[in-house]
XYZ file of C-alpha atoms in Angstrom:
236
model
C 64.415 -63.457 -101.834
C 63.023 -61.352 -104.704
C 59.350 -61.256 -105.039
C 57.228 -59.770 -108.024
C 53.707 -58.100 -107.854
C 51.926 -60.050 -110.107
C 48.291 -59.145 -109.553
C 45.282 -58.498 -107.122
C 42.096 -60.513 -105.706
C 39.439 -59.106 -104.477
C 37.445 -61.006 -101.656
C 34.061 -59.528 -101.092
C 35.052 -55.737 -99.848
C 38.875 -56.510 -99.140
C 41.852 -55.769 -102.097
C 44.369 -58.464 -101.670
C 48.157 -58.752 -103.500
C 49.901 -61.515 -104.163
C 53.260 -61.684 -105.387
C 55.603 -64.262 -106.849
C 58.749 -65.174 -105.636
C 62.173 -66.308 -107.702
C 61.670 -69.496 -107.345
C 58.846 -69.514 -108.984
C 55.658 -69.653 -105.939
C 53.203 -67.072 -104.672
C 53.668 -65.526 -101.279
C 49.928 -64.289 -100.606
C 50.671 -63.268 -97.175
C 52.107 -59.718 -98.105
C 49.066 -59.329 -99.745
C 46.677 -60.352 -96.394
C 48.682 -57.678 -94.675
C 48.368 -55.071 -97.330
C 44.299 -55.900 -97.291
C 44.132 -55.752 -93.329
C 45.919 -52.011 -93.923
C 43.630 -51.055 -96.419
C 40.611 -51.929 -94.431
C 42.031 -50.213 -91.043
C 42.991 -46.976 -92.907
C 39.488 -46.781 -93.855
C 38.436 -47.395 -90.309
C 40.532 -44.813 -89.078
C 39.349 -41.920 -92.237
C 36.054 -42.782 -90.798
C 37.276 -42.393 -87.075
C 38.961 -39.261 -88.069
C 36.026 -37.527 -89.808
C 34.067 -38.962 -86.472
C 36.759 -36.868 -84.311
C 36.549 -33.755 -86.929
C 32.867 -33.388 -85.991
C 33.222 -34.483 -82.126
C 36.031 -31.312 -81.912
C 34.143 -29.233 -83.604
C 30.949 -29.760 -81.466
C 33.964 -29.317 -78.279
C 35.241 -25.780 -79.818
C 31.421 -24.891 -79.985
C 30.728 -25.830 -76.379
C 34.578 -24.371 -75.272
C 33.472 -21.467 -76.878
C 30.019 -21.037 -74.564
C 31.991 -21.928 -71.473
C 34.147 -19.263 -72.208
C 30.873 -16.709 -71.873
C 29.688 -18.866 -68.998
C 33.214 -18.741 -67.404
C 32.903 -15.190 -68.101
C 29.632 -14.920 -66.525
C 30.454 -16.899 -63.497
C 33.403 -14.259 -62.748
C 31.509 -11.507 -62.877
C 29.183 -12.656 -60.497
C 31.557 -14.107 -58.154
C 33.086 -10.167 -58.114
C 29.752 -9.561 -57.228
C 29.717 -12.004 -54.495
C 32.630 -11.038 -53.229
C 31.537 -7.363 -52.621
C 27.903 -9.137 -50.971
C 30.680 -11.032 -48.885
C 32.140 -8.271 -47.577
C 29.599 -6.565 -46.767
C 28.073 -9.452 -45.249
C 30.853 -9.717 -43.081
C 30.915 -5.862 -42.208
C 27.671 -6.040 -41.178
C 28.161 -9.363 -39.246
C 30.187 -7.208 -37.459
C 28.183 -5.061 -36.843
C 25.731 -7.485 -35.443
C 28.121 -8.859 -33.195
C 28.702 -5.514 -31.116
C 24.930 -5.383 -31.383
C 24.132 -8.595 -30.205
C 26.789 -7.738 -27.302
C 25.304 -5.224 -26.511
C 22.068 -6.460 -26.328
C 23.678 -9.197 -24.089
C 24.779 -6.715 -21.614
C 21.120 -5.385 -21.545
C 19.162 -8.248 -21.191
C 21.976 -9.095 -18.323
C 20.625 -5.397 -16.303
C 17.104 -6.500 -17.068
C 17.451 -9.097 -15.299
C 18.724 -8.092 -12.296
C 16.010 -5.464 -12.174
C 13.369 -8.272 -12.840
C 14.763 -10.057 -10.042
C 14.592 -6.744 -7.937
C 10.629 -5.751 -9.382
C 9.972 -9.255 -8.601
C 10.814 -8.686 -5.073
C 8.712 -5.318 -4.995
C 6.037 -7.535 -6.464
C 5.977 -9.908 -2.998
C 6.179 -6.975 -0.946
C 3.651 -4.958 -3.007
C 1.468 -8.006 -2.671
C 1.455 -8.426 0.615
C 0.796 -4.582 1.691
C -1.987 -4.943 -0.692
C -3.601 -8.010 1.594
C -2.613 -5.888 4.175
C -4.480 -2.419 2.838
C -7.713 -4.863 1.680
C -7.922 -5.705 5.713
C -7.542 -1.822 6.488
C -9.854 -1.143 3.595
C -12.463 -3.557 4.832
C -12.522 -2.172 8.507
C -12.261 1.536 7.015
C -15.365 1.080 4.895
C -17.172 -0.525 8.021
C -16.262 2.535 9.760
C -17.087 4.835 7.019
C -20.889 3.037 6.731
C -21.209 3.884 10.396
C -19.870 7.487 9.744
C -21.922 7.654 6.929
C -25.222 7.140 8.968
C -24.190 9.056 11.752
C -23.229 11.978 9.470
C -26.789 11.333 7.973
C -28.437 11.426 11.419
C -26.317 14.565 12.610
C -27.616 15.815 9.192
C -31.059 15.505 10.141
C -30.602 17.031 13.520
C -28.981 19.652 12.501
C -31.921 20.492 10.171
C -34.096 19.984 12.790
C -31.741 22.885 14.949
C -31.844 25.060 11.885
C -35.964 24.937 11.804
C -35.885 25.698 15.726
C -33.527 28.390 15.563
C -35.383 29.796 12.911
C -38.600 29.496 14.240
C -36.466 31.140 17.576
C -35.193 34.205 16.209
C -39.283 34.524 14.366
C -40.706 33.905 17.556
C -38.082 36.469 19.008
C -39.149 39.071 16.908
C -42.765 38.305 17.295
C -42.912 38.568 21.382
C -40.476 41.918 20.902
C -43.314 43.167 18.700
C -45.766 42.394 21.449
C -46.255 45.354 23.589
C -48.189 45.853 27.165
C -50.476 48.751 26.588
C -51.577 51.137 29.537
C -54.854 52.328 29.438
C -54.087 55.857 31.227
C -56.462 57.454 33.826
C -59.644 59.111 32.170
C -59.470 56.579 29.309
C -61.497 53.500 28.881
C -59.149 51.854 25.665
C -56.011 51.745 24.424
C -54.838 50.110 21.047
C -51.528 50.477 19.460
C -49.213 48.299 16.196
C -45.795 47.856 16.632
C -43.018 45.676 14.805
C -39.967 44.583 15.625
C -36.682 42.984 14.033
C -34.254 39.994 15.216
C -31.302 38.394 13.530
C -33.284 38.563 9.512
C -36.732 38.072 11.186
C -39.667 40.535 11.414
C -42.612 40.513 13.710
C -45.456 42.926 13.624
C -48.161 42.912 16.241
C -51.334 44.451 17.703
C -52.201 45.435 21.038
C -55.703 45.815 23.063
C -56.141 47.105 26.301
C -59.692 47.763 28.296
C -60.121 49.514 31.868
C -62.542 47.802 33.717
C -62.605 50.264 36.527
C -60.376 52.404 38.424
C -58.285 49.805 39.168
C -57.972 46.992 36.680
C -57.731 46.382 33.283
C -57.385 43.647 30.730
C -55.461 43.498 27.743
C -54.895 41.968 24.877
C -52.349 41.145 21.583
C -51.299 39.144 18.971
C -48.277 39.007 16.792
C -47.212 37.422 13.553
C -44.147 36.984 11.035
C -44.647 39.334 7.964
C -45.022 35.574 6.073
C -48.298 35.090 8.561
C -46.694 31.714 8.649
C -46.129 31.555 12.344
C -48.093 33.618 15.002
C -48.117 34.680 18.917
C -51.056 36.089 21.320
C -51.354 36.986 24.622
C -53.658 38.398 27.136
C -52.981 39.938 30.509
C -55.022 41.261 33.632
C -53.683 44.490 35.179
C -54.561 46.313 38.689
C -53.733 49.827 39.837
C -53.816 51.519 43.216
């Protein structure tokens, strides 16, 4: 069926056709379709300029991903050298670690074995405390025996000192003869024993033909310590 184009309507925003058949009526339905068209091409312009910005905005962000991917590689080189060295030195720690292993392993068997020295040092030591106890009894009785002997043997000392004075003394001591004819006698002698000196004087008187007296006295050359005598002698 032949249709003409006569003419448009416009409804609000929307372009319609209509067109008129042979016969003589209006088909308006063409024209509904052509106004639907209309309206979705400009709905799709509008969808399309929509898209033109969205892509651009996508080549914009593409375009920093591409210096982040960029980015990102270089550092995971990076990594990857880290990594292995990381792993080298994992290594590494692992023979460490063994051999720390085997060392902590010896020190404890020579815990265990100091341990045992421990008990046995501990029990020598109760044992030396007893000793030490009865040796420092021993040693306070030593010590006040030692100071007694100490005291004695000063006192010895003094003797034999005042011995080997009194030695020298009685050595210096003389007995003096009065001889016949003579009425006195008086003579000084000294004499020396073992670092001592004695000096003395000596008196002697004849009484008569047959007796006499006599007398002396002797002293240390410090006049510290002295010695007399006297005698009674007869001749016949």
């Amino acid at each position: 069926m032949n249709k003409k184009i006569i003419g448009t309507l416009v409804a609000g925003s929307l372009i319609s056709s209509f067109a008129q058949a042979a016969d003589g009526s209006y088909d308006f339905g063409e024209a509904l379709e052509i106004n639907a068209n209309t309206s979705g091409v400009s709905v799709n312009a509008a969808a399309i300029t929509a898209n033109d910005g969205d892509i651009a905005t996508n080549t914009a962000a593409i375009t920093s991903n591409d210096v982040d991917i960029a980015a990102n590689t270089a550092a995971i080189t990076s990594n990857d050298g880290d990594i292995a060295a990381n792993t080298a030195a994992i290594t590494s720690n692992d023979v460490d670690i063994a051999a720390n292993t085997a060392a902590i392993t010896s020190n404890d068997v020579d815990i265990a074995a100091n341990a045992a020295d421990i008990v046995i040092n501990t029990n020598a030591i109760g044992v030396n405390a007893a000793d030490i106890a009865v040796n420092s009894t021993a040693i306070a009785a030593n010590s006040g025996a030692i100071a007694n002997n100490s005291s004695r043997i000063d006192s010895n000392r003094r003797d034999i000192d005042q011995n080997r004075r009194g030695i020298a003394m009685v050595a210096a001591l003389q007995h003096t003869t009065v001889l016949p004819g003579m009425t006195n006698a008086l003579d000084v002698a000294a004499a020396h024993f073992d670092g001592e000196t004695g000096m003395s004087i000596n008196y002697s008187r004849r009484i008569n033909e047959n007796w006499q007296v006599n007398f002396g006295a002797a002293s240390t050359t410090d006049l510290e310590e002295s010695v007399v005598k006297a005698g009674v002698g007869v001749q016949w």
